[in-house]
XYZ file of C-alpha atoms in Angstrom:
683
model
C -37.293 2.796 -47.956
C -38.807 3.452 -44.636
C -37.078 4.132 -41.005
C -37.551 -0.565 -40.445
C -35.635 -1.055 -43.860
C -32.653 2.020 -42.858
C -32.179 0.304 -39.136
C -31.859 -2.947 -41.072
C -29.096 -1.492 -42.826
C -27.564 0.387 -39.583
C -27.641 -3.234 -37.985
C -26.687 -5.791 -40.024
C -23.596 -3.637 -41.336
C -22.416 -3.781 -38.057
C -23.489 -7.220 -36.845
C -21.538 -8.488 -39.903
C -18.496 -6.427 -38.406
C -18.597 -8.071 -35.133
C -19.152 -11.593 -36.774
C -15.489 -10.084 -38.691
C -13.903 -9.459 -35.068
C -14.734 -13.177 -33.882
C -13.676 -14.766 -36.754
C -9.930 -13.175 -36.752
C -9.792 -13.790 -33.535
C -10.842 -17.306 -33.352
C -8.320 -17.627 -36.460
C -5.910 -15.970 -34.046
C -6.510 -18.408 -31.115
C -6.228 -21.815 -33.647
C -2.986 -20.911 -34.786
C -1.725 -20.426 -30.874
C -3.693 -24.235 -29.763
C -2.936 -25.991 -32.612
C 0.618 -25.273 -34.442
C 4.095 -25.453 -33.216
C 7.465 -25.491 -35.896
C 7.899 -28.954 -36.417
C 11.665 -30.302 -35.428
C 12.843 -30.266 -39.226
C 12.572 -26.905 -39.685
C 15.723 -25.000 -40.404
C 16.648 -22.217 -38.204
C 15.905 -19.206 -40.303
C 12.324 -20.345 -40.212
C 11.645 -21.762 -36.800
C 12.951 -17.985 -35.850
C 10.146 -16.587 -38.108
C 7.384 -18.993 -37.335
C 8.064 -18.228 -33.471
C 8.267 -14.510 -34.310
C 4.799 -14.745 -35.784
C 3.442 -16.770 -32.509
C 4.817 -14.304 -30.323
C 3.250 -11.798 -32.315
C -0.042 -13.139 -32.224
C 0.356 -14.675 -28.438
C 0.532 -11.629 -26.352
C -2.848 -10.832 -27.238
C -4.488 -13.700 -25.581
C -2.335 -12.498 -22.164
C -4.155 -10.474 -19.364
C -1.714 -8.103 -17.685
C 0.898 -10.025 -15.451
C 1.782 -7.115 -13.024
C -1.193 -7.653 -10.576
C 1.128 -7.842 -7.247
C 0.733 -4.812 -5.678
C 3.962 -3.661 -4.994
C 4.547 -4.962 -8.594
C 1.425 -2.767 -9.586
C 2.860 0.491 -7.909
C 6.025 0.057 -9.839
C 4.339 -0.902 -13.621
C 1.848 1.753 -13.106
C 3.430 4.637 -10.862
C 1.712 8.021 -11.152
C 4.711 9.671 -8.751
C 7.423 10.361 -11.364
C 5.067 11.661 -13.549
C 5.767 15.416 -13.614
C 2.873 18.086 -13.695
C 4.457 21.067 -15.631
C 3.497 24.598 -14.912
C 2.296 24.606 -18.944
C -0.296 22.046 -18.110
C -3.752 24.194 -17.805
C -6.279 21.200 -17.817
C -8.503 20.657 -14.287
C -6.360 19.125 -11.222
C -7.306 16.057 -9.235
C -6.701 15.923 -5.279
C -7.043 12.393 -3.509
C -9.399 10.995 -2.358
C -11.912 12.048 -4.568
C -14.265 14.791 -3.635
C -17.753 15.446 -5.361
C -16.512 18.776 -6.224
C -13.720 17.170 -7.703
C -15.583 15.161 -9.874
C -18.014 18.024 -10.694
C -14.668 20.043 -11.933
C -13.847 17.141 -13.852
C -17.161 17.172 -15.606
C -16.874 20.659 -16.318
C -13.247 20.402 -17.520
C -14.417 17.834 -20.443
C -17.152 19.846 -21.501
C -14.748 22.325 -22.430
C -12.775 19.759 -24.146
C -10.193 20.201 -21.721
C -8.107 16.701 -21.245
C -7.038 15.245 -17.827
C -2.652 15.003 -16.976
C -1.735 11.570 -17.562
C -0.785 11.592 -14.223
C -4.234 12.082 -12.657
C -5.551 9.249 -14.961
C -2.957 6.864 -13.762
C -4.157 7.462 -10.312
C -7.903 7.538 -10.561
C -7.830 4.306 -12.545
C -5.596 2.673 -10.045
C -7.667 3.871 -7.123
C -10.311 2.576 -9.289
C -9.087 -0.832 -9.837
C -8.359 -1.315 -6.567
C -11.900 -0.452 -5.308
C -12.748 -3.176 -8.252
C -11.146 -5.934 -6.679
C -13.508 -5.464 -3.185
C -17.067 -5.738 -5.015
C -19.084 -8.613 -5.581
C -19.976 -9.943 -9.149
C -23.904 -8.874 -8.665
C -24.303 -5.666 -6.824
C -27.521 -5.396 -5.000
C -29.324 -2.456 -4.956
C -32.567 -1.018 -2.641
C -34.940 1.569 -4.258
C -37.006 4.033 -2.081
C -39.339 7.227 -2.002
C -36.295 9.615 -1.952
C -33.758 8.691 -4.091
C -35.497 6.664 -7.186
C -32.815 4.564 -8.991
C -31.533 5.995 -12.474
C -30.484 3.400 -15.176
C -28.408 4.097 -17.998
C -27.208 1.947 -21.295
C -24.929 2.039 -24.070
C -23.219 5.169 -24.214
C -20.009 4.538 -26.364
C -18.322 7.497 -25.915
C -21.177 10.024 -26.563
C -20.145 12.286 -24.083
C -22.400 15.068 -24.824
C -25.242 12.314 -23.848
C -23.838 11.457 -20.980
C -23.629 15.246 -19.971
C -27.244 15.412 -21.190
C -28.372 12.440 -18.665
C -26.771 14.755 -16.093
C -28.544 17.998 -17.155
C -31.552 16.437 -17.094
C -31.476 14.092 -14.535
C -28.735 14.901 -11.932
C -25.022 14.241 -11.023
C -24.653 10.764 -9.413
C -24.478 11.489 -5.541
C -25.839 9.457 -2.356
C -29.359 10.915 -2.875
C -29.650 10.107 -6.549
C -27.930 6.416 -7.511
C -27.064 5.735 -11.036
C -26.401 2.167 -12.274
C -24.729 2.265 -15.465
C -24.724 -1.183 -17.621
C -21.946 -0.916 -19.903
C -20.592 -0.596 -23.255
C -18.996 2.792 -21.821
C -16.202 2.807 -24.790
C -15.605 2.341 -28.228
C -17.360 4.243 -31.626
C -17.683 7.378 -30.360
C -14.563 9.817 -29.375
C -14.855 10.482 -25.795
C -14.817 7.082 -24.338
C -12.113 7.824 -21.917
C -12.911 11.097 -20.588
C -16.495 8.767 -19.848
C -15.380 6.084 -18.284
C -13.415 8.869 -15.876
C -16.144 10.539 -14.830
C -18.157 7.569 -14.112
C -14.734 6.165 -12.152
C -14.754 9.522 -10.155
C -17.897 8.817 -9.150
C -17.379 5.805 -8.243
C -15.002 6.682 -6.000
C -16.668 9.184 -4.517
C -20.283 7.005 -3.969
C -19.143 3.427 -4.011
C -22.239 2.118 -2.722
C -24.383 4.866 -4.447
C -22.492 4.577 -8.289
C -22.955 0.628 -10.111
C -21.434 0.050 -13.502
C -22.083 -3.558 -14.909
C -19.839 -4.498 -17.893
C -20.453 -4.752 -20.980
C -19.076 -6.811 -24.382
C -17.067 -4.128 -25.293
C -15.150 -3.954 -21.702
C -12.872 -6.471 -23.419
C -9.678 -5.088 -24.700
C -9.464 -7.514 -27.854
C -12.653 -5.385 -28.623
C -11.350 -2.186 -28.312
C -8.844 -2.829 -31.437
C -11.277 -2.732 -33.523
C -13.942 0.004 -32.463
C -11.693 2.362 -31.603
C -11.584 2.587 -28.000
C -7.351 1.888 -28.035
C -6.730 4.241 -30.676
C -8.671 7.041 -29.018
C -6.291 5.918 -25.935
C -2.773 6.280 -27.634
C -3.741 9.212 -29.977
C -4.575 11.379 -26.485
C -1.955 9.786 -24.611
C 1.300 9.120 -26.583
C 3.681 8.535 -23.998
C 1.879 6.864 -21.385
C -1.168 5.490 -23.419
C 0.538 2.050 -23.031
C 0.021 1.854 -19.538
C -2.911 3.472 -19.253
C -4.386 0.353 -21.478
C -3.028 -2.027 -19.359
C -4.813 -0.616 -16.378
C -7.883 -0.200 -17.743
C -7.592 -4.129 -19.209
C -7.371 -5.105 -15.864
C -10.036 -2.263 -14.849
C -12.830 -4.366 -17.294
C -12.056 -7.499 -15.877
C -12.830 -6.727 -12.796
C -16.174 -4.833 -13.469
C -19.166 -6.644 -11.857
C -21.248 -8.766 -14.264
C -25.040 -7.557 -12.860
C -26.906 -5.593 -11.193
C -29.619 -6.527 -9.267
C -32.630 -3.835 -7.096
C -34.570 -5.150 -4.237
C -34.116 -8.399 -5.536
C -36.542 -7.834 -8.088
C -34.886 -6.619 -11.063
C -31.947 -8.115 -12.721
C -29.370 -5.774 -14.589
C -27.621 -7.529 -17.167
C -25.824 -5.678 -20.193
C -26.645 -8.229 -23.073
C -29.156 -10.798 -21.229
C -29.812 -14.759 -20.375
C -29.554 -18.017 -21.876
C -31.531 -21.340 -20.359
C -28.666 -22.024 -18.950
C -28.041 -18.747 -16.667
C -27.873 -19.336 -12.998
C -27.087 -16.475 -10.856
C -25.419 -18.650 -8.515
C -22.882 -19.293 -10.335
C -22.633 -16.023 -12.010
C -21.895 -14.878 -8.125
C -19.205 -16.853 -7.579
C -17.029 -17.106 -10.971
C -13.608 -15.663 -10.671
C -14.222 -12.723 -12.722
C -11.070 -11.157 -13.466
C -10.232 -13.947 -15.075
C -11.676 -13.052 -18.478
C -9.578 -10.115 -19.598
C -10.996 -11.085 -22.758
C -14.610 -13.064 -22.774
C -13.996 -13.818 -26.011
C -11.851 -16.927 -25.195
C -12.215 -19.175 -21.540
C -9.410 -19.371 -19.081
C -6.604 -22.352 -20.116
C -5.400 -24.762 -17.263
C -1.891 -25.819 -17.669
C -1.254 -29.563 -17.102
C 2.397 -30.064 -17.276
C 5.124 -27.522 -17.500
C 5.686 -24.054 -15.954
C 3.320 -21.452 -15.226
C 3.375 -17.620 -15.744
C 4.408 -15.464 -14.090
C 0.821 -14.561 -12.750
C 0.385 -17.463 -12.324
C 3.182 -18.102 -9.764
C 2.504 -14.825 -7.948
C -1.251 -14.371 -7.581
C -2.649 -18.433 -8.044
C -0.168 -20.950 -6.850
C -2.942 -22.492 -5.124
C -5.450 -22.151 -7.533
C -4.801 -25.483 -9.631
C -2.540 -23.587 -11.732
C -4.865 -21.556 -13.647
C -3.561 -18.775 -15.469
C -4.547 -16.105 -17.934
C -4.516 -17.356 -21.542
C -6.937 -17.955 -23.735
C -8.195 -21.455 -25.433
C -9.930 -21.340 -28.431
C -13.474 -21.029 -27.979
C -15.013 -24.421 -27.369
C -18.896 -25.289 -27.909
C -20.650 -26.855 -24.729
C -22.733 -28.886 -27.377
C -20.941 -28.695 -30.884
C -18.389 -30.603 -31.651
C -16.319 -29.869 -35.368
C -12.870 -31.172 -35.968
C -12.214 -28.456 -38.141
C -11.331 -24.368 -38.241
C -13.552 -21.867 -39.145
C -13.871 -21.136 -42.476
C -15.242 -18.042 -43.776
C -17.397 -18.981 -46.205
C -18.476 -22.392 -44.906
C -21.100 -21.057 -42.325
C -21.416 -16.937 -42.949
C -23.220 -16.785 -39.338
C -20.768 -18.226 -36.288
C -21.420 -17.856 -32.354
C -19.116 -18.256 -29.794
C -20.426 -21.169 -28.680
C -20.962 -22.993 -32.413
C -17.282 -22.220 -32.560
C -15.923 -25.718 -33.483
C -12.943 -26.964 -31.188
C -10.005 -29.512 -31.881
C -8.938 -32.805 -30.467
C -7.354 -33.880 -33.900
C -7.149 -31.728 -36.952
C -8.111 -33.479 -40.223
C -4.887 -33.479 -42.525
C -6.135 -32.064 -45.539
C -7.158 -28.905 -43.507
C -3.495 -28.921 -41.859
C -2.391 -29.398 -44.982
C -4.305 -26.184 -46.534
C -2.843 -24.106 -43.177
C 0.538 -25.276 -43.171
C 0.820 -23.565 -47.127
C -0.829 -20.536 -45.625
C 0.686 -20.008 -42.567
C 3.218 -16.731 -42.352
C 6.719 -17.862 -41.637
C 5.916 -21.767 -42.017
C 5.794 -21.106 -46.036
C 8.568 -23.630 -47.711
C 8.376 -25.305 -43.853
C 5.703 -28.219 -42.012
C 3.581 -27.656 -39.513
C 2.713 -30.797 -36.977
C 0.148 -30.562 -33.780
C 1.171 -30.247 -30.570
C 1.067 -34.179 -29.726
C 4.227 -35.042 -27.937
C 4.509 -34.678 -24.084
C 7.223 -32.779 -24.550
C 5.244 -29.771 -25.576
C 3.057 -27.893 -22.683
C -0.546 -29.587 -22.889
C -3.761 -27.883 -22.134
C -6.756 -28.359 -21.451
C -10.369 -26.259 -21.007
C -12.218 -28.092 -17.562
C -16.081 -28.309 -17.911
C -16.182 -26.031 -15.264
C -14.020 -23.258 -16.704
C -16.377 -23.884 -19.789
C -19.492 -23.536 -17.980
C -18.431 -20.217 -16.071
C -17.268 -18.713 -19.696
C -20.577 -19.315 -20.948
C -21.996 -17.578 -18.024
C -20.123 -15.078 -18.849
C -20.596 -15.002 -22.628
C -24.567 -15.182 -22.872
C -24.389 -12.413 -19.826
C -22.461 -9.590 -22.193
C -23.571 -10.968 -25.728
C -27.234 -12.503 -25.499
C -30.283 -10.654 -27.449
C -33.903 -11.659 -26.884
C -36.250 -13.000 -29.950
C -40.093 -13.211 -30.174
C -39.963 -17.172 -30.501
C -39.452 -19.424 -27.921
C -36.515 -21.108 -27.332
C -32.504 -20.500 -26.927
C -30.093 -20.911 -29.818
C -26.512 -19.801 -30.669
C -26.685 -15.854 -31.630
C -25.164 -16.669 -35.196
C -25.997 -12.815 -36.268
C -23.457 -11.544 -33.609
C -21.443 -14.288 -33.172
C -21.309 -14.799 -29.446
C -24.039 -15.510 -26.692
C -27.583 -16.668 -27.666
C -31.167 -15.823 -28.689
C -33.581 -16.414 -25.559
C -37.303 -16.362 -26.387
C -40.251 -15.865 -24.167
C -40.270 -18.806 -22.109
C -36.562 -18.784 -21.225
C -37.411 -15.199 -19.830
C -40.047 -16.605 -17.982
C -38.713 -20.065 -16.325
C -35.166 -17.419 -15.362
C -36.989 -15.035 -13.850
C -39.372 -17.449 -11.904
C -36.319 -19.161 -10.867
C -34.581 -16.545 -9.802
C -37.965 -14.749 -7.894
C -37.409 -12.061 -10.056
C -40.115 -9.980 -12.399
C -38.115 -7.960 -14.725
C -34.895 -8.114 -16.707
C -33.208 -4.741 -17.923
C -30.839 -5.233 -20.333
C -29.224 -2.864 -22.742
C -26.676 -3.820 -26.163
C -29.318 -3.175 -28.471
C -29.518 0.249 -30.820
C -33.550 0.669 -30.008
C -34.969 3.782 -32.334
C -36.818 5.280 -29.709
C -34.288 4.567 -27.215
C -35.956 1.700 -25.374
C -37.840 -1.546 -26.015
C -40.445 -3.375 -24.635
C -40.554 -7.640 -25.335
C -41.447 -10.584 -23.844
C -44.717 -9.946 -22.690
C -42.912 -6.687 -20.588
C -40.537 -8.643 -18.608
C -38.023 -7.581 -20.711
C -36.876 -3.650 -21.003
C -33.881 -2.717 -23.740
C -32.385 0.519 -22.417
C -29.617 2.482 -24.945
C -28.276 5.799 -24.593
C -26.503 6.703 -26.691
C -28.373 9.051 -29.258
C -27.704 9.688 -32.356
C -25.767 6.221 -32.880
C -25.560 5.024 -36.478
C -26.139 9.015 -37.578
C -27.671 12.151 -36.527
C -31.426 11.447 -36.186
C -30.914 7.622 -36.299
C -32.718 6.790 -32.962
C -32.727 8.721 -30.024
C -31.303 8.093 -26.024
C -33.116 7.143 -23.163
C -32.898 6.218 -19.605
C -34.752 4.735 -16.768
C -36.093 6.473 -13.848
C -37.242 3.516 -11.014
C -38.690 4.114 -7.793
C -39.652 1.197 -4.944
C -42.692 0.507 -6.893
C -40.597 -0.793 -9.291
C -42.186 0.477 -12.600
C -39.966 1.626 -15.080
C -40.517 5.596 -16.302
C -38.499 6.237 -19.725
C -36.981 9.607 -20.198
C -35.764 10.351 -23.850
C -33.452 12.805 -25.618
C -31.285 13.743 -28.651
C -27.793 14.881 -28.059
C -27.528 16.585 -31.372
C -28.245 20.161 -31.826
C -28.619 19.611 -35.542
C -30.932 16.769 -34.985
C -33.362 18.801 -32.967
C -33.658 21.633 -35.340
C -34.623 19.528 -38.701
C -38.064 18.247 -38.859
C -39.379 14.685 -38.806
C -39.025 14.329 -43.053
C -35.454 15.886 -42.643
C -34.148 13.598 -40.158
C -35.401 10.948 -41.644
C -34.035 11.608 -45.491
C -30.886 12.480 -43.997
C -30.993 8.885 -42.002
C -31.431 7.489 -45.516
C -29.120 8.691 -47.123
C -26.792 8.112 -44.768
C -27.667 4.310 -44.884
C -27.433 4.157 -48.161
C -24.208 5.495 -48.396
C -22.974 2.788 -45.807
C -24.573 0.003 -48.074
C -22.817 1.428 -51.303
C -19.488 1.158 -50.037
C -20.232 -2.865 -48.692
C -21.504 -3.151 -52.689
C -18.071 -1.286 -53.585
C -15.588 -3.289 -51.744
C -17.263 -6.507 -52.768
C -18.204 -5.866 -56.455
C -15.186 -8.444 -57.965
C -17.181 -10.997 -55.784
C -20.583 -9.257 -57.223
C -19.520 -9.584 -60.744
C -17.974 -12.846 -60.586
C -21.134 -13.998 -58.871
C -23.641 -12.364 -61.760
C -21.350 -13.550 -64.370
C -22.932 -16.981 -63.645
C -26.364 -15.616 -65.005
C -24.813 -14.032 -67.951
C -23.226 -16.734 -70.125
C -23.607 -14.959 -73.194
C -21.281 -12.004 -71.357
C -24.239 -9.463 -72.364
C -23.631 -7.810 -68.921
C -27.456 -8.206 -68.553
C -29.199 -10.027 -65.639
C -32.782 -10.204 -64.006
C -33.711 -8.064 -60.994
C -34.616 -11.238 -59.129
C -30.921 -12.426 -59.686
C -29.428 -9.624 -59.175
C -31.296 -9.136 -55.846
C -30.520 -12.666 -54.744
C -27.447 -12.629 -55.785
C -26.532 -9.844 -53.941
C -27.821 -11.568 -50.529
C -25.408 -14.440 -51.041
C -22.470 -12.410 -51.731
C -23.221 -9.677 -48.999
C -25.123 -12.016 -46.631
C -26.758 -8.794 -44.962
C -30.404 -10.294 -44.916
C -31.828 -7.010 -46.408
C -35.101 -6.999 -48.443
C -33.047 -6.418 -52.064
C -35.731 -5.898 -54.029
C -37.292 -3.485 -51.854
C -34.142 -1.239 -51.616
C -33.508 -1.601 -55.397
C -35.140 1.762 -56.860
C -32.337 3.413 -54.333
C -29.659 1.582 -55.644
C -30.369 0.775 -59.400
C -30.983 4.083 -60.938
C -32.741 2.113 -64.189
C -33.994 -1.339 -65.611
C -35.715 -2.771 -68.766
C -37.969 -5.018 -68.967
C -36.963 -6.505 -65.361
C -33.214 -7.053 -66.782
C -30.894 -4.599 -65.870
C -27.063 -4.125 -66.685
C -24.727 -4.761 -63.619
C -21.488 -3.357 -64.730
C -22.667 0.060 -65.279
C -24.894 -0.411 -61.772
C -20.736 -0.815 -60.379
C -19.747 1.872 -62.391
C -22.661 4.219 -60.761
C -22.214 3.087 -57.142
C -20.031 6.350 -57.114
C -17.473 5.803 -54.595
C -13.780 6.908 -54.868
C -10.647 4.973 -54.605
C -7.294 5.986 -53.764
C -4.328 6.579 -56.652
C -1.703 4.344 -55.805
C 0.373 2.905 -58.326
C 0.031 -1.059 -57.544
C 0.785 -4.176 -59.529
C -1.840 -6.461 -58.554
C -5.508 -4.757 -57.971
C -6.233 -8.202 -56.089
C -4.991 -6.252 -52.508
C -7.130 -3.394 -53.429
C -10.361 -5.692 -53.207
C -9.167 -7.023 -50.324
C -7.551 -3.769 -48.472
C -11.282 -3.016 -49.294
C -13.161 -5.755 -47.804
C -11.202 -6.176 -44.760
C -10.255 -2.846 -43.783
C -11.054 -3.184 -40.119
C -9.506 -6.645 -39.869
C -6.178 -5.068 -41.404
C -6.603 -2.629 -38.823
C -6.770 -4.884 -35.718
C -3.830 -6.850 -37.026
C -1.779 -3.682 -37.109
C -2.911 -2.647 -33.968
C -1.653 -5.988 -32.472
C 1.636 -5.633 -34.052
C 2.075 -2.504 -33.049
C 3.670 -3.734 -29.739
C 4.931 -0.884 -28.637
C 2.183 1.117 -29.863
C 4.064 3.933 -31.556
C 1.591 3.852 -34.269
C 4.488 3.102 -37.227
C 5.042 -0.048 -38.456
C 8.188 -1.210 -40.569
C 7.852 -2.777 -43.751
C 8.818 -6.100 -42.231
C 5.890 -5.823 -39.546
C 3.524 -4.480 -42.716
C 4.444 -7.662 -44.516
C 3.330 -10.146 -41.688
C 0.260 -8.125 -41.377
C -0.907 -9.098 -44.596
C 0.472 -12.565 -44.204
C -1.462 -13.370 -41.192
C -4.747 -12.112 -43.200
C -3.610 -13.671 -46.478
C -3.652 -17.024 -43.765
C -7.187 -15.852 -42.176
C -8.873 -15.086 -45.647
C -7.184 -18.979 -47.056
C -6.439 -16.288 -50.269
C -2.981 -16.069 -52.428
C -1.345 -12.182 -52.227
C 1.406 -12.211 -53.943
C 4.810 -10.544 -51.641
C 5.583 -8.612 -54.705
C 2.009 -6.683 -54.886
C 2.675 -6.456 -51.064
C 5.923 -4.834 -51.881
C 4.448 -2.672 -53.845
C 1.485 -1.431 -51.461
C 4.528 -0.620 -48.500
C 6.359 1.385 -51.443
C 3.405 3.022 -52.941
C 1.940 4.243 -49.200
C 5.299 5.094 -47.387
C 4.881 8.842 -48.217
C 7.797 10.275 -46.137
C 9.867 7.251 -47.601
C 11.563 7.122 -44.607
C 10.616 2.993 -44.222
C 7.880 2.754 -41.936
C 4.832 2.823 -42.122
C 2.225 5.438 -39.840
C -0.972 3.121 -39.392
C -3.274 5.943 -39.532
C -2.311 7.377 -42.487
C -2.265 3.871 -44.495
C -6.471 3.380 -42.913
C -7.026 6.837 -43.803
C -5.333 6.643 -47.450
C -7.805 4.035 -48.145
C -10.823 5.751 -47.040
C -13.618 5.184 -49.720
C -15.509 8.047 -50.279
C -19.072 8.107 -51.360
C -19.481 11.027 -53.937
C -23.162 11.057 -53.834
C -22.988 12.487 -50.380
C -21.221 15.582 -51.455
C -23.117 16.368 -54.597
């Protein structure tokens, strides 16, 4: 298995996770937009229904405390005391270069900034960002070339290495950081605080573009929410709310000398920089759903306070609607294995058979009936064509990827944005009198990559992104000639000490480990699919059928016949023992007494979805949920997956992982208890 195959494994698993994130979010959106309790429900059922709806609804609403006076009251840092026992860095405001430099040194030595200073720094950042345009304009000159960095994803060591090689940001050393500062890595918050600190000191020389991970819904799944709450247990919730506002105010693009466009994801055939410049960007706290327009009824607090003049716009999220595709059914997990935000159906009216199916699945709606919002007595909503156009502009900028073929199609691999070809690049650059597009969003083995006749550059600054040795990081230096100069690096000392063969071997083993885990969690589906080719139940199938069936079940787009020698230990005359193969995957499971093993299969396959729902239901961010909330989590997952999980199985699971028998479940302990371990990786 060579490097390209290894790379495909990592990337396919990553993008499959992004698809699951969007499918889960669309499911919640479908519940919010299309269902309301019927008047015939009992009081108990009605209360249960409304509780479920409320649990889901709060994820779609941007923080509604945005007036300066309310901000001062809610996010006020002045009442937070810095005790004498605090040994971390102290900040003074307004920020200075010396102050931010000390902050960098403190984070280098793994010190933690006091919550008072965090809130104060974030508050100042928010106020500054509200004065910025959607598109930042930068001028390059001989005396101060511009440095452009791609995704950092919480890799503080990469940011520190960039500063070591290139120098700290200053009026003589301008930087553009192209989004995706957070998630996946362990030091996302430290990266944000450093970048925001330099932004406050040099607002004309430090430029931050928004990435698709600067989104509070995405953060629920990919680690940033968990990181903040773990580091700031008392004030973490306020920090997250403030960051949610900050993310929505980050600029969407940067232009150098009116010739070089820098965006996080990319473009599409409908990208219009004039429209992007006019978008009310703070409406999009999450870019996964367009904003909602209220037609009847009352407005939210935010609407009353800030946008009474703006035709009643509110900060809710309507279910993703395609500009070109329409359907009358909600997303079914296995109907279309690859879906895009732009290709997600919207319902003007719902097919009754689908309605009946969902009604049977919905938690709190069992034994009850649901109906679509048809009556004028309910608050109706619509999304205007202008809203959808603005939303699509933002989604394309944050989520899109280039492709070698001409044209522009929905990005069905990630589930959001589009794939655009070289013809689209040429047209958008020509129309805007540009000569180069710089984007990030995709990990590249060398840290950067040219495409589209060298008119598009992908820059990625998080080295060792998938695994130690998997990729280099890079950044760009660009002077007034607008010629990009690339500086590559590898942040890990361990990786720098390995030979090329050792590094490739290490990465291959990690990729295979991740792939074996995917095979293991889908073992029940794989066995059922293999049995279609084993009518006599001999436990044997051909290698050809093994490869095609494995792809059909996992849908990862991998060359399974090429991978077969790495995954299957033995074959005879083109046949393999698939039951023995499943046993040889060398994965250990938790030792828990559970009455229904199917719930374990569901747990393994939907580990990330479960964590996302846990984080949503844990509204007080305590890290603990009650048995009742635990049951609600599984009911939501059951509805999402269209599967049956018995109440007894859920109760048994809750009892088995209530380790201290206090009637509550620690989310992190629960998820760790079900972490799969590849035995071969430890041998």
